[in-house]
Coordinates of C-alpha atoms and ligand atoms in Angstrom, one line a residue:
Chain W
X1 CA 3.3 2.4 21.5
X2 CA 4.7 5.8 20.5
X3 CA 4.6 8.6 18.0
X4 CA 7.3 8.6 15.3
X5 CA 8.1 11.9 13.7
X6 CA 10.0 12.1 10.4
X7 CA 12.4 15.1 10.5
X8 CA 13.9 16.3 7.3
X9 CA 17.4 17.8 7.4
X10 CA 19.5 19.6 4.8
X11 CA 23.1 20.8 5.1
X12 CA 23.0 19.8 8.8
X13 CA 20.0 22.0 9.7
X14 CA 16.5 20.7 10.6
X15 CA 14.0 22.2 8.1
X16 CA 11.5 24.7 9.5
X17 CA 8.6 22.5 8.4
X18 CA 10.2 19.6 10.3
X19 CA 10.4 21.7 13.5
X20 CA 6.6 22.3 13.1
X21 CA 6.1 18.5 12.5
X22 CA 8.3 17.7 15.6
X23 CA 6.2 19.9 17.8
X24 CA 3.0 18.6 16.3
X25 CA 4.1 15.0 16.9
X26 CA 5.1 15.8 20.5
X27 CA 1.6 17.3 21.1
X28 CA -0.1 14.2 19.6
X29 CA 2.1 12.0 21.9
X30 CA 1.0 14.0 24.9
X31 CA -2.6 13.7 23.8
X32 CA -2.2 9.9 23.6
X33 CA -0.2 9.6 26.9
X34 CA 3.1 8.5 25.2
X35 CA 6.4 10.0 24.0
X36 CA 7.5 11.2 20.6
X37 CA 10.6 9.7 18.9
X38 CA 12.0 11.3 15.7
X39 CA 13.8 9.6 12.8
X40 CA 16.1 12.1 11.0
X41 CA 16.5 11.9 7.3
X42 CA 18.9 13.9 5.1
X43 CA 22.2 15.3 6.1
X44 CA 21.9 16.1 9.9
X45 CA 24.1 17.6 12.5
X46 CA 23.8 15.8 15.8
X47 CA 23.8 18.9 17.9
X48 CA 20.9 20.2 15.9
X49 CA 19.1 16.9 16.3
X50 CA 19.6 17.1 20.1
X51 CA 17.9 20.5 20.0
X52 CA 14.7 18.9 18.9
X53 CA 14.1 18.4 22.6
X54 CA 13.0 22.0 22.5
X55 CA 10.0 20.9 20.4
X56 CA 9.2 18.1 22.8
X57 CA 11.0 15.2 21.2
X58 CA 12.4 12.6 23.6
X59 CA 14.7 10.7 21.3
X60 CA 16.1 11.1 17.8
X61 CA 17.2 8.1 15.7
X62 CA 19.8 8.9 13.1
X63 CA 21.4 6.7 10.4
X64 CA 24.6 8.4 9.3
X65 CA 24.8 6.3 6.0
X66 CA 26.2 8.9 3.6
X67 CA 23.9 7.8 0.7
X68 CA 20.9 9.0 2.7
X69 CA 22.0 12.6 2.3
X70 CA 19.7 13.0 -0.7
X71 CA 16.2 11.6 -0.9
X72 CA 16.0 8.0 -2.1
X73 CA 12.4 6.8 -2.0
X74 CA 13.0 3.1 -1.4
X75 CA 15.8 3.6 1.1
X76 CA 13.8 6.2 3.1
X77 CA 10.7 4.1 3.1
X78 CA 12.6 1.1 4.5
X79 CA 14.5 3.3 7.0
X80 CA 11.3 4.8 8.4
X81 CA 9.3 1.6 8.3
X82 CA 12.1 -0.1 10.3
X83 CA 12.1 2.7 12.9
X84 CA 8.3 2.5 13.1
X85 CA 8.4 -1.2 13.8
X86 CA 11.2 -0.8 16.4
X87 CA 9.4 2.0 18.2
X88 CA 6.0 0.3 17.8
X89 CA 4.7 3.6 16.4
X90 CA 0.9 3.9 16.2
X91 CA 1.1 7.4 14.7
X92 CA 3.7 8.6 12.2
X93 CA 3.9 12.3 11.5
X94 CA 5.7 13.8 8.4
X95 CA 5.7 17.2 6.7
X96 CA 3.4 17.6 3.7
X97 CA 6.5 18.1 1.5
X98 CA 7.6 16.4 -1.7
X99 CA 9.6 13.9 0.5
X100 CA 6.7 13.5 3.0
X101 CA 4.2 12.8 0.2
X102 CA 6.5 10.4 -1.7
X103 CA 7.5 8.3 1.3
X104 CA 4.3 8.7 3.3
X105 CA 2.2 7.1 0.6
X106 CA 4.5 4.1 0.2
X107 CA 4.7 3.7 4.0
X108 CA 0.9 3.6 4.4
X109 CA 0.8 0.5 2.2
X110 CA 3.9 -1.1 3.8
X111 CA 2.7 -0.5 7.3
X112 CA -1.0 -1.0 6.6
X113 CA -1.7 2.4 8.0
X114 CA -4.5 4.9 7.1
X115 CA -3.1 8.2 5.7
X116 CA -4.1 11.8 5.8
X117 CA -2.1 14.5 4.0
X118 CA -2.5 18.3 4.0
X119 CA -3.4 18.2 7.7
X120 CA -3.9 21.6 9.3
X121 CA -4.7 21.0 13.0
X122 CA -4.0 18.6 15.9
X123 CA -6.2 15.5 15.7
X124 CA -9.3 15.0 17.8
X125 CA -8.9 11.8 19.7
X126 CA -11.8 11.9 22.1
X127 CA -14.7 9.4 21.8
X128 CA -12.4 6.6 20.5
X129 CA -12.2 8.1 17.0
X130 CA -9.1 9.7 15.4
X131 CA -10.2 12.7 13.3
X132 CA -8.0 15.1 11.5
X133 CA -8.8 18.4 9.7
X134 CA -7.3 18.7 6.2
X135 CA -7.4 21.1 3.4
X136 CA -9.5 20.1 0.3
X137 CA -10.7 21.5 -3.0
X138 CA -7.4 23.4 -3.5
X139 CA -7.8 25.5 -0.3
X140 CA -11.4 26.3 -1.0
X141 CA -12.6 24.0 1.8
X142 CA -11.6 21.8 4.7
X143 CA -12.7 18.2 5.6
X144 CA -12.7 16.4 8.9
X145 CA -11.4 12.9 8.1
X146 CA -11.8 9.8 10.3
X147 CA -8.6 7.6 10.2
X148 CA -9.5 4.0 10.8
X149 CA -7.2 1.1 11.8
X150 CA -4.5 0.6 14.3
X151 CA -1.9 2.7 12.7
X152 CA -2.1 6.3 11.3
X153 CA 0.1 8.5 9.2
X154 CA -0.3 12.2 9.2
X155 CA 1.3 14.7 6.8
X156 CA 1.1 18.2 8.2
X157 CA 0.7 21.2 5.9
X158 CA 3.6 23.7 6.2
X159 CA 3.1 26.8 8.3
X160 CA -0.3 25.6 9.4
X161 CA 0.8 24.8 13.0
X162 CA 3.0 26.8 15.3
X163 CA 6.3 25.1 16.4
X164 CA 6.3 25.0 20.2
X165 CA 9.6 25.9 21.8
X166 CA 11.0 25.2 25.2
X167 CA 14.5 26.5 25.4
X168 CA 17.3 24.3 26.7
X169 CA 15.6 20.9 26.6
X170 CA 17.6 18.3 24.7
X171 CA 16.7 15.0 23.0
X172 CA 18.8 11.9 23.2
X173 CA 20.4 11.2 19.8
X174 CA 20.7 7.4 19.1
X175 CA 22.4 5.9 16.1
X176 CA 20.2 3.7 14.1
X177 CA 20.6 1.3 11.1
X178 CA 18.0 -0.2 8.9
X179 CA 20.6 -2.5 7.3
X180 CA 20.1 -0.9 3.9
X181 CA 21.5 -2.8 0.9
X182 CA 22.7 -1.5 -2.4
X183 CA 19.4 -2.5 -4.0
X184 CA 17.6 0.0 -1.7
X185 CA 19.5 2.7 -3.4
X186 CA 18.6 1.7 -7.0
X187 CA 16.4 4.8 -7.4
X188 CA 18.9 7.2 -5.9
X189 CA 19.1 10.6 -7.7
X190 CA 21.9 10.9 -10.3
X191 CA 22.2 14.6 -9.8
X192 CA 20.8 17.3 -7.5
X193 CA 20.5 20.8 -8.9
X194 CA 19.6 23.5 -6.4
X195 CA 18.0 26.7 -7.8
X196 CA 18.8 30.2 -6.9
X197 CA 16.4 31.5 -4.3
X198 CA 16.0 35.2 -4.2
X199 CA 17.4 36.4 -0.9
X200 CA 18.1 32.7 0.1
X201 CA 14.5 32.1 1.3
X202 CA 12.9 28.9 0.1
X203 CA 9.4 29.6 -1.3
X204 CA 7.6 26.5 0.0
X205 CA 8.9 27.2 3.6
X206 CA 8.7 31.0 3.5
X207 CA 6.9 33.0 6.2
X208 CA 6.6 36.0 3.9
X209 CA 6.2 36.1 0.1
X210 CA 6.2 39.0 -2.4
X211 CA 4.6 37.9 -5.6
X212 CA 4.3 39.5 -9.0
X213 CA 1.8 39.0 -11.9
X214 CA 1.5 40.2 -15.5
X215 CA 0.9 43.7 -14.1
X216 CA 4.7 43.9 -13.5
X217 CA 4.9 44.2 -17.3
X218 CA 8.3 42.4 -17.8
X219 CA 11.2 40.6 -16.1
X220 CA 13.2 43.8 -16.2
X221 CA 10.9 45.2 -13.5
X222 CA 11.4 42.3 -11.0
X223 CA 14.0 44.3 -9.1
X224 CA 11.0 46.1 -7.5
X225 CA 9.7 42.8 -6.2
X226 CA 13.1 41.6 -5.1
X227 CA 13.9 44.8 -3.3
X228 CA 10.8 44.6 -1.2
X229 CA 11.3 40.8 -0.6
X230 CA 14.9 41.4 0.5
X231 CA 13.9 44.2 2.9
X232 CA 11.2 41.9 4.4
X233 CA 13.3 38.7 4.4
X234 CA 10.7 37.2 2.0
X235 CA 10.7 34.7 -0.8
X236 CA 9.6 35.8 -4.3
X237 CA 6.8 34.2 -6.3
X238 CA 4.7 34.8 -9.5
X239 CA 1.5 34.0 -11.3
X240 CA 1.3 31.2 -13.9
X241 CA 1.4 33.4 -17.1
X242 CA 4.6 35.0 -15.7
X243 CA 6.4 31.7 -15.6
X244 CA 4.7 30.5 -18.8
X245 CA 6.5 33.3 -20.7
X246 CA 9.7 32.8 -18.7
X247 CA 9.8 36.1 -17.0
X248 CA 10.4 34.0 -13.9
X249 CA 11.4 30.3 -13.3
X250 CA 8.7 27.7 -13.0
X251 CA 9.5 26.9 -9.4
X252 CA 8.3 30.4 -8.4
X253 CA 4.8 29.8 -9.9
X254 CA 2.1 29.6 -7.2
X255 CA -1.5 28.4 -7.6
X256 CA -3.6 25.5 -8.4
X257 CA -1.1 24.0 -10.9
X258 CA 2.0 25.5 -9.2
X259 CA 3.3 25.6 -5.6
X260 CA 0.9 26.0 -2.7
X261 CA 2.1 28.4 -0.1
X262 CA 0.7 29.4 3.3
X263 CA 2.9 32.1 4.6
X264 CA 2.0 34.6 7.3
X265 CA 2.2 37.4 4.8
X266 CA 1.5 37.2 1.0
X267 CA 1.9 40.4 -1.0
X268 CA 0.4 40.2 -4.5
X269 CA 1.6 42.9 -6.9
X270 CA -0.2 43.3 -10.3
X271 CA -2.0 39.9 -10.0
X272 CA -5.7 39.8 -10.9
X273 CA -6.6 37.1 -8.3
X274 CA -8.0 34.4 -10.7
X275 CA -9.5 31.5 -8.8
X276 CA -6.6 29.2 -9.9
X277 CA -4.1 31.6 -8.4
X278 CA -6.0 32.0 -5.2
X279 CA -6.1 28.2 -4.8
X280 CA -2.4 28.3 -4.1
X281 CA -2.3 31.2 -1.7
X282 CA -5.7 31.5 0.0
X283 CA -4.5 29.9 3.2
X284 CA -1.9 32.7 3.8
X285 CA -2.6 34.3 7.1
X286 CA -2.5 37.9 5.8
X287 CA -3.0 38.8 2.1
X288 CA -2.0 42.2 0.8
X289 CA -3.0 43.2 -2.8
X290 CA -1.6 46.0 -4.9
X291 CA -3.5 46.5 -8.2
X292 CA -4.4 49.5 -10.2
X293 CA -7.9 48.1 -11.0
X294 CA -10.2 48.5 -8.0
X295 CA -12.4 45.8 -9.4
X296 CA -9.6 43.2 -9.4
X297 CA -11.0 40.0 -7.8
X298 CA -8.0 39.6 -5.5
X299 CA -9.3 42.5 -3.3
X300 CA -12.1 40.2 -2.2
X301 CA -9.6 37.7 -0.8
X302 CA -7.3 40.4 0.7
X303 CA -6.9 41.7 4.2
X304 CA -5.1 44.9 3.1
X305 CA -5.1 46.5 -0.3
X306 CA -3.7 49.5 -2.2
X307 CA -5.5 50.6 -5.4
X308 CA -2.5 51.9 -7.3
X309 CA 0.3 51.5 -9.8
X310 CA 2.9 48.9 -8.7
X311 CA 5.7 51.0 -10.2
X312 CA 4.8 53.8 -7.8
X313 CA 3.7 51.8 -4.7
X314 CA 6.5 49.2 -4.5
X315 CA 9.4 51.6 -4.0
X316 CA 7.4 53.4 -1.3
X317 CA 6.8 50.1 0.6
X318 CA 10.4 49.1 0.3
X319 CA 11.5 52.5 1.7
X320 CA 9.0 52.2 4.6
X321 CA 10.3 48.7 5.5
X322 CA 13.9 50.0 5.5
X323 CA 12.8 52.9 7.7
X324 CA 11.5 50.4 10.2
X325 CA 14.7 48.4 10.5
Chain Z
X1 CA 5.9 0.6 -24.5
X2 CA 2.6 0.2 -22.8
X3 CA 1.5 3.3 -21.0
X4 CA -1.3 3.4 -18.4
X5 CA -2.5 6.9 -17.6
X6 CA -4.8 7.4 -14.6
X7 CA -7.2 10.3 -14.8
X8 CA -9.6 11.6 -12.2
X9 CA -12.8 13.5 -12.8
X10 CA -12.8 16.7 -10.8
X11 CA -15.0 19.9 -10.6
X12 CA -13.9 22.5 -13.1
X13 CA -11.2 24.8 -11.6
X14 CA -13.6 27.8 -11.3
X15 CA -16.3 25.9 -9.4
X16 CA -17.7 27.6 -6.3
X17 CA -17.5 24.8 -3.7
X18 CA -20.7 23.9 -1.8
X19 CA -21.8 20.9 0.2
X20 CA -25.0 18.9 0.8
X21 CA -27.0 20.2 3.7
X22 CA -25.5 17.6 6.1
X23 CA -22.0 18.7 5.0
X24 CA -21.1 15.2 4.3
X25 CA -20.7 15.4 0.5
X26 CA -19.7 17.8 -2.2
X27 CA -22.7 19.2 -3.9
X28 CA -22.4 18.2 -7.6
X29 CA -25.6 20.0 -8.8
X30 CA -24.9 22.2 -11.8
X31 CA -21.1 21.6 -11.6
X32 CA -19.1 20.9 -14.7
X33 CA -16.5 18.2 -14.3
X34 CA -13.2 18.1 -16.2
X35 CA -10.1 15.9 -16.4
X36 CA -7.9 16.8 -13.4
X37 CA -5.5 19.5 -14.7
X38 CA -2.4 17.6 -13.4
X39 CA -3.5 14.4 -15.2
X40 CA -3.5 16.3 -18.5
X41 CA 0.3 16.5 -18.2
X42 CA 0.5 12.8 -17.7
X43 CA -1.8 12.0 -20.6
X44 CA -0.2 14.4 -23.1
X45 CA 3.4 13.2 -22.2
X46 CA 2.4 9.6 -22.6
X47 CA 0.9 10.3 -26.1
X48 CA 4.0 12.4 -27.0
X49 CA 6.4 9.5 -26.0
X50 CA 4.3 6.9 -27.9
X51 CA 4.3 9.1 -31.0
X52 CA 8.1 9.7 -30.7
X53 CA 8.7 5.9 -30.5
X54 CA 6.4 5.2 -33.4
X55 CA 4.9 2.3 -31.4
X56 CA 3.2 1.5 -28.2
X57 CA -0.2 2.1 -26.6
X58 CA -1.7 4.5 -24.2
X59 CA -4.6 3.2 -22.0
X60 CA -6.5 5.7 -19.8
X61 CA -7.9 4.4 -16.6
X62 CA -10.5 6.1 -14.4
X63 CA -12.1 4.9 -11.2
X64 CA -15.6 6.3 -11.3
X65 CA -19.2 5.9 -12.0
X66 CA -20.8 6.2 -15.5
X67 CA -21.0 10.0 -15.3
X68 CA -17.2 10.2 -15.8
X69 CA -17.4 8.8 -19.3
X70 CA -17.5 12.1 -21.1
X71 CA -14.1 12.9 -19.7
X72 CA -12.8 9.4 -20.5
X73 CA -13.9 10.0 -24.1
X74 CA -12.2 13.4 -24.0
X75 CA -8.9 11.6 -23.1
X76 CA -9.5 9.2 -26.0
X77 CA -10.1 12.3 -28.3
X78 CA -6.8 13.8 -27.1
X79 CA -5.0 10.6 -28.4
X80 CA -5.3 7.7 -25.9
X81 CA -5.9 4.3 -27.7
X82 CA -8.3 2.7 -25.3
X83 CA -9.8 3.1 -21.8
X84 CA -10.8 1.2 -18.7
X85 CA -13.3 2.4 -16.2
X86 CA -13.5 0.7 -12.8
X87 CA -17.1 1.1 -12.0
X88 CA -17.0 2.4 -8.4
X89 CA -17.2 5.7 -6.6
X90 CA -13.6 6.6 -5.6
X91 CA -14.0 6.6 -1.8
X92 CA -10.4 7.3 -0.8
X93 CA -6.8 7.3 -2.2
X94 CA -6.1 3.8 -0.9
X95 CA -9.2 2.3 -2.6
X96 CA -8.3 4.1 -5.9
X97 CA -4.7 2.9 -5.7
X98 CA -5.8 -0.7 -5.2
X99 CA -7.9 -0.5 -8.4
X100 CA -5.0 1.0 -10.4
X101 CA -2.5 -1.6 -9.1
X102 CA -4.9 -4.5 -10.0
X103 CA -5.3 -3.2 -13.6
X104 CA -1.6 -2.4 -13.9
X105 CA -0.7 -5.9 -12.8
X106 CA -3.1 -7.6 -15.2
X107 CA -2.2 -5.5 -18.2
X108 CA 1.6 -5.6 -17.5
X109 CA 2.0 -1.9 -18.3
X110 CA 5.6 -0.5 -18.5
X111 CA 4.9 3.1 -17.5
X112 CA 2.1 4.2 -15.1
X113 CA 1.5 7.9 -15.1
X114 CA -0.8 10.1 -13.2
X115 CA -1.1 13.7 -12.0
X116 CA 0.6 14.9 -8.8
X117 CA -2.7 15.1 -7.0
X118 CA -6.4 15.8 -7.8
X119 CA -7.6 19.3 -7.3
X120 CA -10.6 18.2 -5.2
X121 CA -9.2 15.7 -2.7
X122 CA -5.6 17.1 -2.8
X123 CA -4.3 13.8 -1.6
X124 CA -0.9 13.5 -3.3
X125 CA -1.0 9.9 -2.2
X126 CA -2.1 7.5 -5.0
X127 CA 1.3 7.4 -6.9
X128 CA 3.3 6.1 -3.9
X129 CA 0.6 3.6 -2.9
X130 CA 0.5 2.2 -6.4
X131 CA 4.3 1.9 -6.6
X132 CA 4.4 0.1 -3.2
X133 CA 1.5 -2.2 -4.1
X134 CA 3.3 -3.2 -7.3
X135 CA 6.8 -3.2 -5.7
X136 CA 8.2 -0.8 -8.3
X137 CA 9.8 2.7 -8.1
X138 CA 7.8 5.9 -7.9
X139 CA 9.0 9.3 -8.9
X140 CA 6.9 12.1 -7.5
X141 CA 6.4 14.8 -8.5
X142 CA 8.0 14.7 -11.9
X143 CA 8.6 17.8 -14.0
X144 CA 10.3 16.0 -17.0
X145 CA 10.2 12.5 -18.4
X146 CA 12.2 11.0 -21.2
X147 CA 12.6 7.4 -22.3
X148 CA 15.5 5.6 -23.9
X149 CA 14.8 1.9 -24.3
X150 CA 13.7 0.6 -20.9
X151 CA 15.3 3.4 -19.0
X152 CA 13.5 6.6 -18.0
X153 CA 15.2 9.9 -17.0
X154 CA 13.0 12.1 -14.9
X155 CA 13.4 15.5 -13.2
X156 CA 11.8 15.4 -9.8
X157 CA 10.9 18.6 -7.9
X158 CA 12.5 19.0 -4.5
X159 CA 12.1 22.0 -2.2
X160 CA 14.5 24.5 -3.6
X161 CA 15.6 22.5 -6.6
X162 CA 15.3 19.4 -8.7
X163 CA 16.9 16.0 -8.9
X164 CA 17.7 13.9 -12.0
X165 CA 16.5 10.4 -11.4
X166 CA 16.8 7.4 -13.7
X167 CA 14.7 4.3 -13.3
X168 CA 14.0 1.2 -15.3
X169 CA 10.5 0.2 -16.4
X170 CA 8.1 -0.6 -14.9
X171 CA 7.7 2.5 -12.7
X172 CA 5.1 5.0 -11.6
X173 CA 5.5 8.8 -12.0
X174 CA 3.2 11.6 -10.9
X175 CA 3.3 14.5 -13.3
X176 CA 3.3 18.3 -13.0
X177 CA 4.3 21.4 -14.8
X178 CA 6.3 22.0 -16.9
X179 CA 6.4 18.5 -18.3
X180 CA 4.6 19.3 -21.6
X181 CA 1.9 21.6 -23.0
X182 CA -1.4 19.8 -22.4
X183 CA -3.3 19.1 -25.7
X184 CA -6.9 19.8 -26.5
X185 CA -8.9 17.5 -28.6
X186 CA -9.4 18.3 -32.3
X187 CA -12.5 17.4 -34.4
X188 CA -10.9 14.3 -35.9
X189 CA -9.9 13.1 -32.4
X190 CA -13.4 13.7 -31.1
X191 CA -14.9 11.6 -34.0
X192 CA -12.4 8.7 -33.7
X193 CA -12.8 8.7 -29.8
X194 CA -16.4 7.5 -30.3
X195 CA -15.3 4.2 -31.7
X196 CA -12.3 3.5 -29.4
X197 CA -12.8 0.7 -26.8
X198 CA -13.9 1.6 -23.3
X199 CA -14.0 -1.4 -21.0
X200 CA -16.0 -1.3 -17.7
X201 CA -14.8 -3.5 -14.9
X202 CA -15.9 -4.1 -11.3
X203 CA -13.9 -2.9 -8.3
X204 CA -11.6 -5.1 -6.3
X205 CA -9.9 -5.0 -2.9
X206 CA -10.6 -3.7 0.5
X207 CA -12.9 -0.8 1.5
X208 CA -11.6 2.7 2.2
X209 CA -9.3 3.4 5.2
X210 CA -10.5 6.9 5.7
X211 CA -13.9 8.5 5.8
X212 CA -14.9 12.1 5.5
X213 CA -16.9 13.1 8.5
X214 CA -17.7 16.6 7.5
X215 CA -16.8 19.3 5.1
X216 CA -16.5 23.0 6.0
X217 CA -15.8 26.2 4.2
X218 CA -13.0 28.5 5.5
X219 CA -14.1 31.4 7.7
X220 CA -15.1 34.5 5.7
X221 CA -12.6 37.2 5.4
X222 CA -13.3 40.4 7.3
X223 CA -13.1 42.5 4.2
X224 CA -10.2 44.4 2.7
X225 CA -8.8 47.5 4.5
X226 CA -7.7 49.9 1.8
X227 CA -4.7 52.2 2.2
X228 CA -4.3 55.3 0.0
X229 CA -1.6 54.8 -2.6
X230 CA -0.1 58.2 -1.8
X231 CA 0.4 57.0 1.7
X232 CA 1.6 53.5 0.9
X233 CA 4.1 53.4 3.7
X234 CA 1.2 53.3 6.1
X235 CA 0.6 49.7 5.1
X236 CA 4.0 48.7 6.5
X237 CA 3.0 50.2 9.9
X238 CA -0.3 48.3 9.9
X239 CA 1.5 45.0 9.0
X240 CA 3.8 45.5 12.0
X241 CA 1.5 46.9 14.6
X242 CA -1.9 45.6 13.7
X243 CA -1.5 42.3 11.7
X244 CA 1.9 41.6 13.5
X245 CA 3.4 39.8 10.5
X246 CA 6.6 41.8 10.1
Ligands
FAD1 C1 -6.5 24.8 -15.4 C2 -5.9 26.1 -15.0 C3 -4.9 26.2 -14.1 C4 -4.3 27.4 -13.7 N1 -3.4 27.4 -12.7 C5 -2.9 28.6 -12.3 C6 -1.9 28.7 -11.3 O1 -1.5 27.7 -10.7 N2 -1.5 29.9 -10.9 C7 -1.9 31.1 -11.5 O2 -1.4 32.1 -11.1 N3 -2.7 31.0 -12.5 C8 -3.2 29.8 -13.0 N4 -4.1 29.8 -14.0 C9 -4.3 31.0 -14.8 C10 -5.3 32.0 -14.1 O3 -6.6 31.7 -14.5 C11 -5.0 33.4 -14.5 O4 -5.0 33.5 -15.9 C12 -3.7 34.0 -14.0 O5 -3.6 33.7 -12.6 C13 -3.6 35.5 -14.3 O6 -2.3 36.0 -13.9 P1 -2.1 37.5 -13.6 O7 -3.0 37.9 -12.6 O8 -0.6 37.7 -13.4 O9 -2.4 38.2 -15.0 P2 -3.6 39.1 -15.5 O10 -4.9 38.3 -15.4 O11 -3.2 39.6 -16.8 O12 -3.7 40.2 -14.5 C14 -2.8 41.2 -14.3 C15 -3.3 42.2 -13.3 O13 -2.4 43.2 -13.1 C16 -3.0 44.5 -12.9 N5 -2.1 45.5 -13.3 C17 -1.7 45.8 -14.6 N6 -0.8 46.8 -14.6 C18 -0.6 47.2 -13.3 C19 0.1 48.2 -12.7 N7 1.0 49.0 -13.3 N8 0.0 48.3 -11.3 C20 -0.8 47.5 -10.6 N9 -1.6 46.6 -11.2 C21 -1.5 46.4 -12.5 C22 -4.3 44.3 -13.8 O14 -5.3 45.2 -13.3 C23 -4.6 42.9 -13.6 O15 -5.5 42.7 -12.5 C24 -4.7 28.6 -14.4 C25 -5.7 28.5 -15.4 C26 -6.3 27.3 -15.7 C27 -7.4 27.3 -16.8

């Protein structure tokens, strides 16, 4: 009996959301009186994997098969299922990412496990039940869900749990093979195209986000958003109409039909705060709204607000951040 | 090509969410239900691909009770050829996936499309479960889908980019923007939808694996603290010293 944590890596680094998941898994293991093992997927660096000890992971399994560098659904499912059987894992924890969702749902059928996605807290395991809290209704509510059966899979929402960190502890890194065949790679991607990220910060993982709406008037004004984002080490985002008219690329569009983000700080500039936009950002810890209309609905969801013109306010904010640093 | 498009019936996106007094169920009273916005991408793309090929069928499938029929008819009005309703309350993603897999197997569909997730349950689970139950590939979430013979080329969103994936039929894809521009029904579509076949079948399989114990609303915000625009830099000090987020 153990807890198996799926850790996603890219370019040798463990993704931030996977550090959160590792720490979550280690805490669940402690709750259940067992240890947490990780299975690393993607392109990993062994020294970084060993550092997962700092999040409380005892052992990391790693299959260095080069074709596993990019996500391959069938191969990843088999790899993780094999690790789960080897470790006799009763609980499997993944990130609520595109990989986590694609592979977690297949695994739940293969391993006959109950599955909860979008989970925001540690489970409650007292009284013989296993209950997780998850986001529902596009961030407008939460539900406590009872997971039945012998085996459970949990996909943890990004930035909803704090990654614990105990400096200096190391995990054992063990090589692992799921005996993958060519057939397991039949659905491998033919090409992977990375997009330019403003300031190099990935929006889905960002701790701070500066976002612009139609109030920014046109793509030529986005330097104001980018300057503030750069000063804050933030990612940039936008509302749906902005990406619909191609002022910004689709992958920056947040909301009900776009990306869901939950950063520590979300700064909305010239965005009205329609309910569909809020659905993608309302679990941000602190929301700042800049809008020249004092009646803009976004102010109701905000922690801090400035009633003013974005063209006047944004340069002042950027200057103030620069003055801090 | 035989397309199966799965649609769910969800509260309109602007719905204020409330629950029954015991907090065990969503309060449906007075709520307008719509086709799940993500599913509209799946439906429209299937119709576009059928039209481009000049042959094929698009079947819509919903797991739900009789009150979902207006939205099934709407899908028919948008251009689907026929519909199947599995007569059961959709209790959890696993249960819904079992129904879809059973129908897909029986009808030997080539392409099974659905939305990335439903905007009420936000599961993002059904696609993979159906793919695994049928032993066929899943591409999730897909932003683009083209077909050439039995081979599909899809763009799959990954954090920070996209992948180009090719799979052979049959396969499952969960759809999202910017796959296509969802269509709205026109008068002719609405008229012909009335006579299109809608088959009702009983549920199969095991009961749900998860149960909702209780729903809750997020804690209320404290209220916005306004900073004078003239003094905008003050905000940055508050974000550092008070909110501690920078
Ligand atoms: C099914 C469905 C799904 C949707 N999904 C999404 C989604 O995922 N994401 C999303 O964002 N939207 C979504 N929408 C659209 C949503 O309803 C709104 O239309 C959209 O969010 C509005 O974008 P906006 O606030 O940028 O633009 P607007 O509504 O045009 O608002 C612009 C705001 O900028 C302010 N402004 C103008 N000039 C200035 C200035 N100089 N300085 C300061 N403020 C200024 C105005 O006061 C106004 O509040 C969806 C809609 C539907 C029906």
